[in-house]
mmCIF file of C-alpha atoms in Angstrom:
data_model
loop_
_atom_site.group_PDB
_atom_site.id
_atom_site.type_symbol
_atom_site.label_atom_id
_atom_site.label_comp_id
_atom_site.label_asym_id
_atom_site.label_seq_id
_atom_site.Cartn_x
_atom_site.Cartn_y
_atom_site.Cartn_z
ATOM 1 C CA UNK Q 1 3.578 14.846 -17.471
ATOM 2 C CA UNK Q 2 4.937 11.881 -18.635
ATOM 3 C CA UNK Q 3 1.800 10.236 -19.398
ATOM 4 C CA UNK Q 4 0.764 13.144 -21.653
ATOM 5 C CA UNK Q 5 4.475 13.318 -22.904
ATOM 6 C CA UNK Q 6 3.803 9.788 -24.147
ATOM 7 C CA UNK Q 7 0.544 10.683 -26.278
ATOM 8 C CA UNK Q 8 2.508 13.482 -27.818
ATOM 9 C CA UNK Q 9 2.208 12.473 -31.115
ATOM 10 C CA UNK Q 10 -1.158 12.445 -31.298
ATOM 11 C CA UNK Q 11 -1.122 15.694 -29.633
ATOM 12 C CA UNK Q 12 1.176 17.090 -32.543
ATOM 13 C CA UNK Q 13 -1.066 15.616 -35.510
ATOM 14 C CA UNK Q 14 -4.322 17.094 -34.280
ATOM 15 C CA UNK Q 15 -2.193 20.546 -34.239
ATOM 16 C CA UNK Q 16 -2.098 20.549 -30.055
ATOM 17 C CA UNK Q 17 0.835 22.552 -28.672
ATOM 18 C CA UNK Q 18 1.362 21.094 -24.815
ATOM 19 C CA UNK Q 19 2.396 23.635 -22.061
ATOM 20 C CA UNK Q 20 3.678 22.083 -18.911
ATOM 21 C CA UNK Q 21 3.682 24.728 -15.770
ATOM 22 C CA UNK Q 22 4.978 24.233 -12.274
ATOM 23 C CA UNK Q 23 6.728 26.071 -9.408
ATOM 24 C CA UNK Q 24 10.206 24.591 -9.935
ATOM 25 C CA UNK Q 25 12.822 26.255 -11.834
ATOM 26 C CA UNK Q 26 13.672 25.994 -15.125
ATOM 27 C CA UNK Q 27 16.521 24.131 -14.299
ATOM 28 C CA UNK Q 28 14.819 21.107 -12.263
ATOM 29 C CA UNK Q 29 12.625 20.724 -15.127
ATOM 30 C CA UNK Q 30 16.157 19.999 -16.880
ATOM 31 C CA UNK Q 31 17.637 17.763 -14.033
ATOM 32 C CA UNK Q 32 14.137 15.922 -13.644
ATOM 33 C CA UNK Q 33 14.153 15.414 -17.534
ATOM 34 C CA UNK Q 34 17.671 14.029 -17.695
ATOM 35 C CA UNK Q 35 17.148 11.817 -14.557
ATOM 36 C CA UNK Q 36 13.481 10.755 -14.579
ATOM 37 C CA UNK Q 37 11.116 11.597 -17.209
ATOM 38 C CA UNK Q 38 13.526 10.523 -19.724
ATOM 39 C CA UNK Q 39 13.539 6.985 -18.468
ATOM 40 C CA UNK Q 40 9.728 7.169 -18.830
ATOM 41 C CA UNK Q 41 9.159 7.800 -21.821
ATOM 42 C CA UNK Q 42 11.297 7.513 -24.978
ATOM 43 C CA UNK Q 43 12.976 10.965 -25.932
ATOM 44 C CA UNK Q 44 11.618 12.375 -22.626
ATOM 45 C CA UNK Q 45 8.755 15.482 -22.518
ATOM 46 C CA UNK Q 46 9.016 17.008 -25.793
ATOM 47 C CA UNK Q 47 7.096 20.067 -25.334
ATOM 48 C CA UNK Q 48 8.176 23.515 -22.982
ATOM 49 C CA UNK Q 49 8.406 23.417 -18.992
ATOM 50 C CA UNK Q 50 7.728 26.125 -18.341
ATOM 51 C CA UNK Q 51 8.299 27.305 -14.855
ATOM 52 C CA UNK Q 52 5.792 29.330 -12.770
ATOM 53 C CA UNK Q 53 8.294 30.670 -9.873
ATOM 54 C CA UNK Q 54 5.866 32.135 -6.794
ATOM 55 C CA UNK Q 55 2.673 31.141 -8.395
ATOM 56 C CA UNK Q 56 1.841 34.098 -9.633
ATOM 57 C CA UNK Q 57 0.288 32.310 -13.329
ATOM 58 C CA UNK Q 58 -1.185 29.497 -10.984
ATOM 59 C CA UNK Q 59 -3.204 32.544 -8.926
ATOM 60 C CA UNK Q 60 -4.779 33.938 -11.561
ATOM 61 C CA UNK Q 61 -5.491 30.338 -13.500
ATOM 62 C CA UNK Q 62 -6.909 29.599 -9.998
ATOM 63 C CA UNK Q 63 -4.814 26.726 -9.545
ATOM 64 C CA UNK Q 64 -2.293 27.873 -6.708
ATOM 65 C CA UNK Q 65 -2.141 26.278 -3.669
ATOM 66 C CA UNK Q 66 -0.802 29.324 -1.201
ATOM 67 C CA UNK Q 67 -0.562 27.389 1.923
ATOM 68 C CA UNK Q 68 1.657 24.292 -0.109
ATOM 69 C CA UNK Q 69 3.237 27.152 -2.426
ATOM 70 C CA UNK Q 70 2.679 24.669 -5.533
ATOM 71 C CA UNK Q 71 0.236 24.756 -8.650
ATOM 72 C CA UNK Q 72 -1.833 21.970 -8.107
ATOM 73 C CA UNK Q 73 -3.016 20.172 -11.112
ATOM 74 C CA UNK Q 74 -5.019 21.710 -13.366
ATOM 75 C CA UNK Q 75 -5.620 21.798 -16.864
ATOM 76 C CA UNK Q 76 -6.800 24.039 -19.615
ATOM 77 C CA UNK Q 77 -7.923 23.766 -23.239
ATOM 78 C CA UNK Q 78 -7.238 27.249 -25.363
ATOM 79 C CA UNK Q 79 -8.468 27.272 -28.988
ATOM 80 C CA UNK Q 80 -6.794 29.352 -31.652
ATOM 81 C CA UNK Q 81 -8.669 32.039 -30.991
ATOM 82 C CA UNK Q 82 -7.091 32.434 -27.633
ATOM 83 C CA UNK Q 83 -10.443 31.935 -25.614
ATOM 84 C CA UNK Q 84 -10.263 28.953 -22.742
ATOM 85 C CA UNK Q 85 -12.418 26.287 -23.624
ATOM 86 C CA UNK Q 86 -12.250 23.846 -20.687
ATOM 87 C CA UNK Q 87 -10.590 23.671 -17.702
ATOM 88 C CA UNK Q 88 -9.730 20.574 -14.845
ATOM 89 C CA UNK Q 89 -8.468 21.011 -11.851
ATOM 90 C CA UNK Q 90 -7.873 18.604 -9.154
ATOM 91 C CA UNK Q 91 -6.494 18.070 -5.991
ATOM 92 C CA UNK Q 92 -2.368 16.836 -5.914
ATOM 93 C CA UNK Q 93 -3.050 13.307 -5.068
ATOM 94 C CA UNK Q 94 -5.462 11.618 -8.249
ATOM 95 C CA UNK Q 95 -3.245 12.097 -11.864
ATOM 96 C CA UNK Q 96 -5.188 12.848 -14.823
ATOM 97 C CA UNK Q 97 -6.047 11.051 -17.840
ATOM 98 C CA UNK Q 98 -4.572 11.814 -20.889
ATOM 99 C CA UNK Q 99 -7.361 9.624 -23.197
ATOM 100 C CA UNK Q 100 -9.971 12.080 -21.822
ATOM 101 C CA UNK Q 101 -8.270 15.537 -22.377
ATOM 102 C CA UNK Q 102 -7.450 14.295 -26.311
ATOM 103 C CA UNK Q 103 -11.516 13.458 -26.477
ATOM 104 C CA UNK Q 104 -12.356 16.500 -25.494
ATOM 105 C CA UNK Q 105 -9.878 18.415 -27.638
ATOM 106 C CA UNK Q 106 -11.263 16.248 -30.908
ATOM 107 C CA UNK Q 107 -14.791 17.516 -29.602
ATOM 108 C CA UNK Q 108 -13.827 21.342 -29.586
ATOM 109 C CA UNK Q 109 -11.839 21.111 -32.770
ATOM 110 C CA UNK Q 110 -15.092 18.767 -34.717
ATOM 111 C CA UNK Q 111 -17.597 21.807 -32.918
ATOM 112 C CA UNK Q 112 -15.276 24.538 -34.175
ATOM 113 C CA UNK Q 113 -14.722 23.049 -37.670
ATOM 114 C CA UNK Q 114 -18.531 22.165 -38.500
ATOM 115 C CA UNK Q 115 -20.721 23.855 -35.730
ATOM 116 C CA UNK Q 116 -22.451 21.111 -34.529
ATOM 117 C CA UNK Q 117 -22.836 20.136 -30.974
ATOM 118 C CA UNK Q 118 -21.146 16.944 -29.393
ATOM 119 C CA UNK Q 119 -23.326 14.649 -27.008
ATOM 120 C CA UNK Q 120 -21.960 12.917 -23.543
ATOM 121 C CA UNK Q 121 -19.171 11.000 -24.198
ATOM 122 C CA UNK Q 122 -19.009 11.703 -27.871
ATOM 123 C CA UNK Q 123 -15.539 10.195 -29.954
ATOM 124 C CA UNK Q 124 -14.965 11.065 -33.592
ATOM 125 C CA UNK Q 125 -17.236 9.430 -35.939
ATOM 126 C CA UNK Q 126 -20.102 9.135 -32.933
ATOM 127 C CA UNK Q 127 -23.473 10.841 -34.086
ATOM 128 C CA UNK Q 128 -23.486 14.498 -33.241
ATOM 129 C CA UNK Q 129 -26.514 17.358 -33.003
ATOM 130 C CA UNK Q 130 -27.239 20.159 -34.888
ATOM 131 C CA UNK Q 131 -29.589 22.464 -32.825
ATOM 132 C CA UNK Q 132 -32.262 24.155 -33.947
ATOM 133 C CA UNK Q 133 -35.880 24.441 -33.743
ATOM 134 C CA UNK Q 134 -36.309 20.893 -35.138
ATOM 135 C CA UNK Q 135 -34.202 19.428 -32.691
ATOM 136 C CA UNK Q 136 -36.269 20.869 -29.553
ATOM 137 C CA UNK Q 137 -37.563 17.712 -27.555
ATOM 138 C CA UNK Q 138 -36.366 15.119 -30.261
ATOM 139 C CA UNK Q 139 -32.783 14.736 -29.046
ATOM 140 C CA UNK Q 140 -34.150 11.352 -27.973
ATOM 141 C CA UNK Q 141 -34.579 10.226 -31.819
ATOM 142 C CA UNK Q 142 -30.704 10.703 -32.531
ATOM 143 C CA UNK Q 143 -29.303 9.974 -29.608
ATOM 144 C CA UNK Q 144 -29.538 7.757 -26.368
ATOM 145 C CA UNK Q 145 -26.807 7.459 -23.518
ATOM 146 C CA UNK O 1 21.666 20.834 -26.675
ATOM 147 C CA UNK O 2 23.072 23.855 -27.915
ATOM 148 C CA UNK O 3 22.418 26.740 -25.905
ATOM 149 C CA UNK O 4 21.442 25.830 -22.222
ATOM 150 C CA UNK O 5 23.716 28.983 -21.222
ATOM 151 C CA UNK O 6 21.769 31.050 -18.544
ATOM 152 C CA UNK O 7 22.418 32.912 -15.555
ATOM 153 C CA UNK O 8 21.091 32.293 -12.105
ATOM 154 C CA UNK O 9 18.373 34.688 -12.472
ATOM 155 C CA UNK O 10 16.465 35.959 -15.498
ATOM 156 C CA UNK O 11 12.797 37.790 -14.750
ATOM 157 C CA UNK O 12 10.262 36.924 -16.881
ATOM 158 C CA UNK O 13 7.439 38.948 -16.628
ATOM 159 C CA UNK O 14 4.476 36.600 -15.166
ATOM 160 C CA UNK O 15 0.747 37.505 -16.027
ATOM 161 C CA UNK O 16 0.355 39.923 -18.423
ATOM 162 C CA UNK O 17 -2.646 41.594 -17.751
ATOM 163 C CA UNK O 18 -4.043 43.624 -20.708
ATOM 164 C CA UNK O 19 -6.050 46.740 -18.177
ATOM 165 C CA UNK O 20 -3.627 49.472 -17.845
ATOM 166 C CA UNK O 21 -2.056 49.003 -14.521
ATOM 167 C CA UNK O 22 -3.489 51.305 -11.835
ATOM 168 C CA UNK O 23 -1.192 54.567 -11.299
ATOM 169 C CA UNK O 24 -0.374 57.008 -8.466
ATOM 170 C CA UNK O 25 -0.853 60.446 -8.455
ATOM 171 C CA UNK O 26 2.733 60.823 -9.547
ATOM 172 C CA UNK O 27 2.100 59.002 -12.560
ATOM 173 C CA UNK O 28 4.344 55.845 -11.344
ATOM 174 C CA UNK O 29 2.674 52.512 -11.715
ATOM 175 C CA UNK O 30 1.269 50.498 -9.042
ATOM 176 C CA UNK O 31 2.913 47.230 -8.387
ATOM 177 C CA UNK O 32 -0.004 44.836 -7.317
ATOM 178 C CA UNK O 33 0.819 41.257 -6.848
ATOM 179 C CA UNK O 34 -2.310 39.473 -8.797
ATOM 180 C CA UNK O 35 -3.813 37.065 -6.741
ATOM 181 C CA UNK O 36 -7.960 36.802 -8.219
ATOM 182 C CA UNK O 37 -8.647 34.088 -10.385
ATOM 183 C CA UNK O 38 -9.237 35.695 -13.522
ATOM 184 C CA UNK O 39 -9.181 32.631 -16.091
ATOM 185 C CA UNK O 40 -13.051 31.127 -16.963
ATOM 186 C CA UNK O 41 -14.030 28.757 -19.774
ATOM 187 C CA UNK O 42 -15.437 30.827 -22.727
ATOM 188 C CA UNK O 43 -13.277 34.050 -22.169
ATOM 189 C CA UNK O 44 -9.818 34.838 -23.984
ATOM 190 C CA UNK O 45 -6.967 32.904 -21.914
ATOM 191 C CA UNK O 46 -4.458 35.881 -19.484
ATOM 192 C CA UNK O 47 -1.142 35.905 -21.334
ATOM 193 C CA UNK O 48 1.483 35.453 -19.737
ATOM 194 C CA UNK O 49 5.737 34.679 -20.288
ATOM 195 C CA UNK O 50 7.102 31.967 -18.233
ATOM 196 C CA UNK O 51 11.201 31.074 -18.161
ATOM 197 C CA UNK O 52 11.178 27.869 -19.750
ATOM 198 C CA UNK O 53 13.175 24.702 -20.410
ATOM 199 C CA UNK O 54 12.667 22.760 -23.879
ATOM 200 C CA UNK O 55 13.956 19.599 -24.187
ATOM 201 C CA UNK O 56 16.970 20.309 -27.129
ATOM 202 C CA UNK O 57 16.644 23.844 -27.280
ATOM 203 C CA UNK O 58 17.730 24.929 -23.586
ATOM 204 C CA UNK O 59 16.285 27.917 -21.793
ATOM 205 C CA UNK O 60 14.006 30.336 -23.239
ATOM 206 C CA UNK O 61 11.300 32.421 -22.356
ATOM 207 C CA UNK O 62 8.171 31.440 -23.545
ATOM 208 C CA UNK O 63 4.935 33.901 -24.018
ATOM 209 C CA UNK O 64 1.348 31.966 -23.864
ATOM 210 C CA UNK O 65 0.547 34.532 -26.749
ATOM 211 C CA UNK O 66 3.463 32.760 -28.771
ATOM 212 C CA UNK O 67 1.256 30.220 -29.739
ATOM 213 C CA UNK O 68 -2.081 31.857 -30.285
ATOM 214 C CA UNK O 69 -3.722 30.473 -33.538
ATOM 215 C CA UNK O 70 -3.213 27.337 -32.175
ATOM 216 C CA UNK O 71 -4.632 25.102 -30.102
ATOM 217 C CA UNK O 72 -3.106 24.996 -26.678
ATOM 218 C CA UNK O 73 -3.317 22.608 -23.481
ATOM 219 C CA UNK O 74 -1.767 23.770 -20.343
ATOM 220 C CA UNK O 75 -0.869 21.445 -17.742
ATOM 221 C CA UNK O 76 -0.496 22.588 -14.702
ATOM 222 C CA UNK O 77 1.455 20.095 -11.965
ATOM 223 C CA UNK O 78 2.459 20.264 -7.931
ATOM 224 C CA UNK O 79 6.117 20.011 -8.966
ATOM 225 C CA UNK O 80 9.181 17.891 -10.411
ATOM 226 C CA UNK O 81 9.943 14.605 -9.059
ATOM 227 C CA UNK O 82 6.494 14.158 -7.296
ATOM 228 C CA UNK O 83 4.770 10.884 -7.311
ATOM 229 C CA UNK O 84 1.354 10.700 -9.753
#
């Protein structure tokens, strides 16, 4: 959390609202602000904890773990049109990485705004496709790994 | 922080599921605890409202649907105070 709590800016210019969600109460996220995360990073998490008592949002995000009674991590990319767009999840004990969930936000937001398609990898101002019948079988003329 | 008044317990309502939940004969609803995965990449996000705690603001509940026309990431994390 921190780790995205310290890229928030960036998060806030391309328009991103964050959503934090796990099991504990509203009022560890508080306690775990004030004594940790705050100490982190400067200001602390600036965006809503929200707090997910029993699992029941976790369950149908398919992200609870019953047995462990936690939401293990996973994240989810929802455009303004409400519709998911990409989703993570992984098991408790590898974090995530920031870097790569702000690439592929730029990519949805660039495909939304202009229609094109982004390639492997793909960072704002890399060469993107536009498919279409010309395109079929020449991807290799525009663009190489 | 202005208002971080709250009692001990406040429901919230959890998923909000938009199909009309399933009723009885008697015309009382069922009460099914959701357990199916229902969220997949391409198809509108489950709403939900969530009790929440926002750094300056305090405690509030806080819809997913609050925010729709905008783009959202939702983090989802084993809990506070663990290690990664």
């Amino acid at each position: 959390m921190a780790a995205v709590a310290a890229l928030y800016d960036e998060f806030k210019s391309l328009d991103v609202e964050v959503l934090s969600l796990s099991t504990d109460s509203r009022f560890v996220h508080q306690i775990w602000q004030r004594e940790e995360l705050s100490k982190m990073v400067d200001g602390g998490v600036p965006f809503p904890m929200l707090s997910d008592g029993g699992g029941k949002i976790g369950s149908i995000y398919g992200v609870y773990d019953e047995a462990a009674g936690v939401d293990i991590r996973g994240r989810f990319i929802i455009d303004p049109d409400f519709v998911i767009r990409a989703m993570e999840v992984l098991t408790p004990e590898v974090g995530r990485n920031p870097a790569e969930l702000l690439r592929q936000v730029k990519a949805f937001q660039h495909v939304a705004r202009t229609g094109e398609v982004t390639p492997s990898g793909w960072e704002p101002g890399d060469t993107t496709l536009s498919p279409g019948p010309d395109l079929v079988g020449r991807v290799w003329e525009v663009w190489k790994p | 922080m202005s208002n971080l008044k709250d009692g001990c317990v406040k429901p919230v309502k959890g998923p909000i599921l938009s199909e009309a939940a399933p009723e009885t004969s008697s015309g009382a609803s069922v009460i099914q605890e959701v357990k199916k995965m229902l969220a997949k990449v391409g198809k509108e996000a489950i709403d939900f409202e969530a009790s929440a705690f926002i750094a300056g603001e305090g405690f509030k509940p806080v819809k997913l649907s609050d925010y729709k026309g905008k783009w959202i990431v939702l983090c989802f994390y084993p809990g506070d105070f663990t290690f990664v």
